[in-house]
């Protein structure tokens, strides 16, 4: 089992930055791929970014490419999402997710992940 706890959300103005953190419990953290998803009111949860277990490969939604950066520190059991140049459309609850080792090369669907955090609210004012 892996427990995930997000932090770092808040209210910011357009153009500002935030860094989200997700702390994980469990000895097998370093073997899990990790992702960030977000869900705005009235919308489905959508993929934001993912990083493979070794941190070598990263994946991003087109809407955040060039503005957001995902990274992980396996020594600290933590994954980060650095969000720059924030826009009002980035407003959502952001969720951290973890995936057991898998042969699947798809990181974009919620169904590919086994564990979820409770989420942290990010609000970007115009």
mmCIF file of C-alpha atoms in Angstrom:
data_model
loop_
_atom_site.group_PDB
_atom_site.id
_atom_site.type_symbol
_atom_site.label_atom_id
_atom_site.label_comp_id
_atom_site.label_asym_id
_atom_site.label_seq_id
_atom_site.Cartn_x
_atom_site.Cartn_y
_atom_site.Cartn_z
ATOM 1 C CA UNK A 1 0.000 0.000 0.000
ATOM 2 C CA UNK A 2 1.032 3.569 -0.691
ATOM 3 C CA UNK A 3 -0.484 6.603 0.978
ATOM 4 C CA UNK A 4 -0.169 9.947 -0.772
ATOM 5 C CA UNK A 5 -0.556 13.395 0.765
ATOM 6 C CA UNK A 6 -0.531 16.510 -1.401
ATOM 7 C CA UNK A 7 0.393 20.004 -0.245
ATOM 8 C CA UNK A 8 1.292 23.386 -1.676
ATOM 9 C CA UNK A 9 -1.989 24.457 -3.191
ATOM 10 C CA UNK A 10 -3.408 27.926 -2.737
ATOM 11 C CA UNK A 11 -4.715 31.109 -4.320
ATOM 12 C CA UNK A 12 -2.436 32.925 -6.768
ATOM 13 C CA UNK A 13 -2.778 35.544 -9.451
ATOM 14 C CA UNK A 14 -2.423 34.905 -13.154
ATOM 15 C CA UNK A 15 1.202 34.559 -14.163
ATOM 16 C CA UNK A 16 2.447 33.498 -10.765
ATOM 17 C CA UNK A 17 3.898 30.157 -9.712
ATOM 18 C CA UNK A 18 3.181 27.379 -7.244
ATOM 19 C CA UNK A 19 4.956 24.182 -6.367
ATOM 20 C CA UNK A 20 2.892 21.208 -5.315
ATOM 21 C CA UNK A 21 4.373 18.395 -3.292
ATOM 22 C CA UNK A 22 3.146 14.863 -2.755
ATOM 23 C CA UNK A 23 4.648 12.876 0.083
ATOM 24 C CA UNK A 24 4.307 9.120 -0.083
ATOM 25 C CA UNK A 25 4.548 6.394 2.482
ATOM 26 C CA UNK A 26 5.774 2.914 1.721
ATOM 27 C CA UNK A 27 9.083 1.252 0.975
ATOM 28 C CA UNK A 28 8.278 0.645 -2.683
ATOM 29 C CA UNK A 29 7.858 4.307 -3.633
ATOM 30 C CA UNK A 30 10.962 4.298 -5.802
ATOM 31 C CA UNK A 31 9.537 1.544 -8.017
ATOM 32 C CA UNK A 32 6.278 3.385 -8.759
ATOM 33 C CA UNK A 33 5.527 5.723 -11.608
ATOM 34 C CA UNK A 34 3.821 8.886 -10.404
ATOM 35 C CA UNK A 35 1.360 11.266 -11.912
ATOM 36 C CA UNK A 36 -0.514 14.488 -11.314
ATOM 37 C CA UNK A 37 -4.120 14.913 -12.372
ATOM 38 C CA UNK A 38 -6.573 17.741 -11.861
ATOM 39 C CA UNK A 39 -10.301 18.147 -11.697
ATOM 40 C CA UNK A 40 -12.184 21.397 -12.171
ATOM 41 C CA UNK A 41 -15.795 21.809 -11.007
ATOM 42 C CA UNK A 42 -18.200 20.025 -13.337
ATOM 43 C CA UNK A 43 -15.390 18.410 -15.336
ATOM 44 C CA UNK A 44 -13.759 15.031 -15.439
ATOM 45 C CA UNK A 45 -10.410 14.392 -13.842
ATOM 46 C CA UNK A 46 -7.698 15.002 -16.414
ATOM 47 C CA UNK A 47 -4.072 14.096 -16.801
ATOM 48 C CA UNK A 48 -1.490 16.786 -16.096
ATOM 49 C CA UNK A 49 1.939 15.148 -15.872
ATOM 50 C CA UNK A 50 3.704 11.887 -15.072
ATOM 51 C CA UNK A 51 7.197 10.663 -14.301
ATOM 52 C CA UNK A 52 8.569 7.151 -14.535
ATOM 53 C CA UNK A 53 9.947 5.279 -11.549
ATOM 54 C CA UNK A 54 13.528 6.331 -12.238
ATOM 55 C CA UNK A 55 12.724 9.928 -13.135
ATOM 56 C CA UNK A 56 14.149 9.522 -16.629
ATOM 57 C CA UNK A 57 10.951 9.977 -18.613
ATOM 58 C CA UNK A 58 8.314 12.625 -18.113
ATOM 59 C CA UNK A 59 4.988 13.202 -19.834
ATOM 60 C CA UNK A 60 2.783 16.286 -19.980
ATOM 61 C CA UNK A 61 -0.633 17.331 -21.140
ATOM 62 C CA UNK A 62 -0.444 19.758 -24.050
ATOM 63 C CA UNK A 63 -2.184 22.393 -21.960
ATOM 64 C CA UNK A 64 0.680 22.550 -19.440
ATOM 65 C CA UNK A 65 3.693 21.684 -21.576
ATOM 66 C CA UNK A 66 6.385 24.316 -21.183
ATOM 67 C CA UNK A 67 4.817 25.734 -18.006
ATOM 68 C CA UNK A 68 4.722 22.786 -15.583
ATOM 69 C CA UNK A 69 7.557 20.507 -14.529
ATOM 70 C CA UNK A 70 7.202 17.203 -12.711
ATOM 71 C CA UNK A 71 10.079 15.797 -10.708
ATOM 72 C CA UNK A 72 10.673 13.268 -7.960
ATOM 73 C CA UNK A 73 13.053 12.724 -5.090
ATOM 74 C CA UNK A 74 13.078 9.050 -4.214
ATOM 75 C CA UNK A 75 15.236 9.682 -1.159
ATOM 76 C CA UNK A 76 12.434 11.841 0.245
ATOM 77 C CA UNK A 77 9.554 9.767 -1.146
ATOM 78 C CA UNK A 78 8.209 12.919 -2.719
ATOM 79 C CA UNK A 79 7.016 14.019 -6.135
ATOM 80 C CA UNK A 80 6.722 17.657 -7.130
ATOM 81 C CA UNK A 81 4.815 19.693 -9.656
ATOM 82 C CA UNK A 82 6.326 23.085 -10.386
ATOM 83 C CA UNK A 83 3.672 25.264 -11.993
ATOM 84 C CA UNK A 84 4.732 28.481 -13.681
ATOM 85 C CA UNK A 85 2.816 31.084 -15.685
ATOM 86 C CA UNK A 86 -0.430 29.979 -14.108
ATOM 87 C CA UNK A 87 -3.703 30.745 -15.843
ATOM 88 C CA UNK A 88 -7.289 30.873 -14.554
ATOM 89 C CA UNK A 89 -8.000 27.678 -16.508
ATOM 90 C CA UNK A 90 -5.461 25.884 -14.297
ATOM 91 C CA UNK A 91 -7.872 26.284 -11.382
ATOM 92 C CA UNK A 92 -8.738 22.812 -10.094
ATOM 93 C CA UNK A 93 -8.176 20.289 -7.366
ATOM 94 C CA UNK A 94 -4.829 18.633 -8.071
ATOM 95 C CA UNK A 95 -4.343 14.970 -7.262
ATOM 96 C CA UNK A 96 -1.210 12.925 -6.935
ATOM 97 C CA UNK A 97 -1.337 9.307 -8.119
ATOM 98 C CA UNK A 98 0.973 6.304 -7.993
ATOM 99 C CA UNK A 99 1.168 3.287 -10.262
ATOM 100 C CA UNK A 100 2.642 -0.110 -9.484
ATOM 101 C CA UNK A 101 5.294 -1.393 -11.888
ATOM 102 C CA UNK A 102 3.547 -2.266 -15.114
ATOM 103 C CA UNK A 103 4.282 -3.183 -18.716
ATOM 104 C CA UNK A 104 1.816 -0.535 -19.796
ATOM 105 C CA UNK A 105 3.383 2.496 -21.412
ATOM 106 C CA UNK A 106 0.278 4.628 -20.989
ATOM 107 C CA UNK A 107 0.392 7.254 -18.277
ATOM 108 C CA UNK A 108 -2.520 9.418 -19.316
ATOM 109 C CA UNK A 109 -5.554 7.636 -17.937
ATOM 110 C CA UNK A 110 -6.800 7.592 -14.353
ATOM 111 C CA UNK A 111 -7.325 3.864 -14.750
ATOM 112 C CA UNK A 112 -3.569 3.317 -15.041
ATOM 113 C CA UNK A 113 -3.001 4.368 -11.416
ATOM 114 C CA UNK A 114 -3.487 2.346 -8.260
ATOM 115 C CA UNK A 115 -3.263 4.885 -5.444
ATOM 116 C CA UNK A 116 -4.543 8.432 -5.055
ATOM 117 C CA UNK A 117 -4.118 11.325 -2.687
ATOM 118 C CA UNK A 118 -6.937 13.478 -1.354
ATOM 119 C CA UNK A 119 -6.105 16.466 -3.519
ATOM 120 C CA UNK A 120 -5.063 20.069 -3.009
ATOM 121 C CA UNK A 121 -6.939 23.106 -4.315
ATOM 122 C CA UNK A 122 -5.249 25.467 -6.741
ATOM 123 C CA UNK A 123 -7.077 28.677 -7.592
ATOM 124 C CA UNK A 124 -5.733 31.164 -10.123
ATOM 125 C CA UNK A 125 -7.399 34.561 -10.137
ATOM 126 C CA UNK A 126 -7.495 36.777 -13.202
#
